[in-house]
């Protein structure tokens, strides 16, 4: 699954190759995606290459080859807008599922159980995208979640093992846009990638701290990190 920006860039490259046979320059990519710097494009290109969607051809400038397209791609939906590219992207943004998908239903039997939508996977390691599709729901005892809107994510990675969060666990997240220093949160970085980390506030900066000495604490400037929710519970299958 691709993030919104990764999807936009892949479709931009694909459409440009179809039209001209020549990949766009990094400046053209930056302008089309409305990014502030080329470093963001480098990061997106690397992510697409690692996921097997594109390939960089050696010893050739601006040489990119599209190897595959997302399963959701439908030819003919991409359109031009004032000379730029307007990608066909499902409305919504990473880490922000539609409000109706957060609705918690009391179990039909009348017991104190709520049904929590599982929205995909979250990285407890190097940030990856939080998949924003509602794949299925899990029943959770109401006293484990309390009030508010909740969603669940499957954990991938080992950076939070000293906080008792293991690869394969399912974490229950209370939706919120702020948290206290020391809380374990789902953090959205640069509106592109999400990760599960402990939040530390350092003045105007935000630190995302792992619970595993093998991982470094990452520090971000103002405006680069948005809180999507706070950890309230987890469960594990054996």
XYZ file of C-alpha atoms in Angstrom:
238
model
C 0.000 0.000 0.000
C 1.284 3.430 -0.933
C 0.977 6.722 0.875
C -0.913 9.495 -0.841
C 2.282 11.272 -1.945
C 3.902 8.050 -3.143
C 0.774 7.284 -5.188
C 0.733 10.794 -6.676
C 4.381 10.624 -7.669
C 4.068 7.159 -9.198
C 1.085 8.219 -11.301
C 2.816 11.448 -12.340
C 5.863 9.512 -13.555
C 3.643 6.948 -15.299
C 1.575 9.573 -17.132
C 4.660 11.549 -18.179
C 6.313 8.401 -19.552
C 3.144 7.565 -21.500
C 2.969 11.072 -22.995
C 6.609 11.809 -23.788
C 8.612 8.647 -23.195
C 10.897 10.674 -20.904
C 10.689 10.658 -17.085
C 10.070 14.033 -15.410
C 12.906 15.894 -13.745
C 13.111 16.194 -9.978
C 12.134 19.871 -10.286
C 9.034 18.890 -12.249
C 8.165 16.244 -9.659
C 8.643 18.729 -6.817
C 6.379 21.279 -8.527
C 3.703 18.703 -9.410
C 3.497 17.405 -5.828
C 3.856 20.882 -4.300
C 6.824 19.881 -2.139
C 9.251 22.378 -0.673
C 12.482 20.561 -1.502
C 13.962 17.850 -3.698
C 14.845 15.812 -0.616
C 11.190 14.886 -0.305
C 11.223 13.614 -3.893
C 14.379 11.577 -3.221
C 12.665 9.969 -0.237
C 9.523 9.152 -2.241
C 11.546 7.726 -5.152
C 13.484 5.509 -2.750
C 10.261 4.297 -1.115
C 8.707 3.463 -4.505
C 11.850 1.615 -5.560
C 11.979 -0.377 -2.314
C 8.334 -1.382 -2.797
C 9.029 -2.587 -6.343
C 6.941 0.006 -8.205
C 9.801 1.687 -10.064
C 13.416 1.041 -10.972
C 16.240 3.520 -11.402
C 18.354 2.667 -14.428
C 22.115 2.963 -13.781
C 24.403 5.384 -15.602
C 21.537 7.342 -17.133
C 20.286 10.720 -15.978
C 16.575 10.974 -15.153
C 16.189 7.279 -15.997
C 13.175 5.768 -14.260
C 11.140 2.746 -15.236
C 7.670 2.021 -13.871
C 7.493 -1.708 -13.055
C 3.929 -1.894 -11.791
C 0.965 0.266 -10.806
C -1.291 0.108 -7.736
C -4.095 -2.432 -7.905
C -6.587 0.434 -7.592
C -5.283 2.126 -10.769
C -7.924 2.728 -13.423
C -6.688 4.050 -16.784
C -8.195 7.300 -17.888
C -8.820 8.771 -14.447
C -5.661 10.915 -14.410
C -6.175 14.411 -15.774
C -4.060 17.425 -16.646
C -4.523 20.648 -14.719
C -2.967 23.811 -16.090
C 0.038 21.961 -17.471
C 0.584 20.141 -14.158
C -0.511 16.723 -13.094
C -3.689 16.050 -11.173
C -3.456 12.449 -9.978
C -6.473 10.273 -9.436
C -6.348 9.740 -5.685
C -9.143 8.565 -3.426
C -10.141 11.493 -1.237
C -8.650 11.352 2.234
C -5.175 11.431 3.695
C -2.800 9.042 5.378
C -3.582 8.162 8.950
C -6.955 9.957 8.848
C -9.634 7.342 8.117
C -13.120 8.603 7.351
C -15.030 9.525 10.487
C -17.690 6.878 9.965
C -15.002 4.201 10.078
C -14.274 5.041 13.709
C -17.813 4.350 14.897
C -17.830 1.864 17.751
C -20.852 -0.466 17.810
C -21.980 -2.153 20.989
C -22.030 -5.896 20.519
C -25.432 -7.092 19.371
C -25.703 -9.465 22.320
C -25.926 -6.466 24.639
C -22.671 -7.296 26.443
C -20.130 -4.594 27.299
C -18.097 -5.132 24.162
C -17.304 -2.616 21.446
C -16.302 -3.365 17.869
C -13.094 -1.520 16.940
C -12.190 -1.081 13.254
C -8.717 -2.330 12.323
C -7.302 0.266 9.947
C -4.193 -1.590 8.817
C -0.587 -1.733 10.009
C 1.660 0.696 11.855
C 5.450 0.634 12.072
C 7.193 0.182 15.375
C 10.545 0.757 13.688
C 11.480 2.824 10.639
C 8.293 4.736 9.673
C 6.074 3.133 7.068
C 2.669 4.124 5.859
C -0.354 3.540 8.038
C -2.813 1.780 5.795
C -6.061 3.693 5.874
C -8.390 0.915 4.728
C -10.853 -0.586 7.186
C -9.916 -4.240 6.772
C -11.938 -5.808 9.599
C -13.103 -5.188 13.159
C -12.179 -6.701 16.505
C -14.353 -6.991 19.635
C -12.819 -5.314 22.691
C -14.163 -5.205 26.266
C -15.518 -1.707 26.803
C -13.585 -1.198 30.044
C -10.289 -1.528 28.139
C -10.956 1.476 25.934
C -13.167 3.930 27.819
C -14.882 6.824 26.075
C -14.012 8.495 22.790
C -13.411 7.233 19.255
C -10.976 4.375 18.739
C -9.288 2.397 16.003
C -6.850 -0.505 15.976
C -3.592 -1.113 14.109
C -1.439 -4.196 13.635
C 2.147 -3.603 14.768
C 5.095 -4.349 12.498
C 8.623 -3.960 13.876
C 10.477 -4.232 17.168
C 11.326 -0.679 18.173
C 8.819 -0.649 21.073
C 9.653 -4.013 22.625
C 10.835 -2.523 25.937
C 7.391 -0.919 26.265
C 5.864 -4.388 25.917
C 4.737 -3.861 22.308
C 5.833 -6.720 20.065
C 5.765 -7.398 16.346
C 2.321 -8.812 15.519
C 0.489 -7.163 18.429
C -2.684 -5.204 17.784
C -2.755 -1.792 19.439
C -5.933 0.109 20.262
C -5.644 3.847 19.680
C -7.902 6.602 20.994
C -8.276 9.201 18.283
C -6.876 12.596 19.333
C -4.708 15.369 17.944
C -2.643 16.089 21.050
C -0.860 14.091 23.731
C 1.340 14.557 26.770
C 5.077 14.050 26.781
C 5.713 10.393 27.558
C 2.556 9.080 25.871
C 2.864 6.398 23.196
C 1.231 7.801 20.089
C 0.554 7.263 16.424
C 2.502 10.127 14.848
C 2.164 11.270 11.250
C 5.460 12.660 9.922
C 5.431 15.221 7.094
C 1.845 14.177 6.226
C 3.308 11.065 4.580
C 4.332 8.315 6.972
C 3.129 7.128 10.334
C 4.876 5.396 13.200
C 4.185 4.230 16.740
C 6.569 5.901 19.196
C 6.803 7.549 22.597
C 6.272 11.300 22.353
C 8.761 13.688 23.917
C 8.293 17.440 23.720
C 11.479 19.494 23.550
C 10.470 23.145 23.355
C 8.938 23.709 19.929
C 10.408 20.440 18.635
C 8.970 16.938 18.840
C 11.026 13.827 19.564
C 9.749 10.374 18.643
C 11.463 7.951 20.985
C 11.816 4.206 20.486
C 11.706 1.688 23.328
C 14.619 -0.278 21.935
C 18.260 0.899 22.197
C 18.897 -0.293 18.636
C 16.814 2.621 17.321
C 17.696 6.299 17.488
C 15.362 8.978 18.774
C 14.210 11.149 15.869
C 13.665 14.867 16.433
C 11.445 16.993 14.195
C 10.882 20.723 13.942
C 7.566 22.528 14.449
C 4.770 21.499 12.123
C 6.352 18.256 10.876
C 4.587 15.870 13.258
C 0.840 15.521 13.779
C -0.636 13.305 16.462
C -3.267 10.878 15.167
C -4.047 9.099 18.410
C -2.795 7.777 21.746
C -2.242 4.158 22.761
C -4.834 2.944 25.281
C -4.617 -0.842 25.013
C -3.181 -3.776 23.115
C -3.851 -7.445 22.686
C -1.797 -10.362 21.517
C -2.648 -13.749 20.044
C -0.542 -16.811 20.865
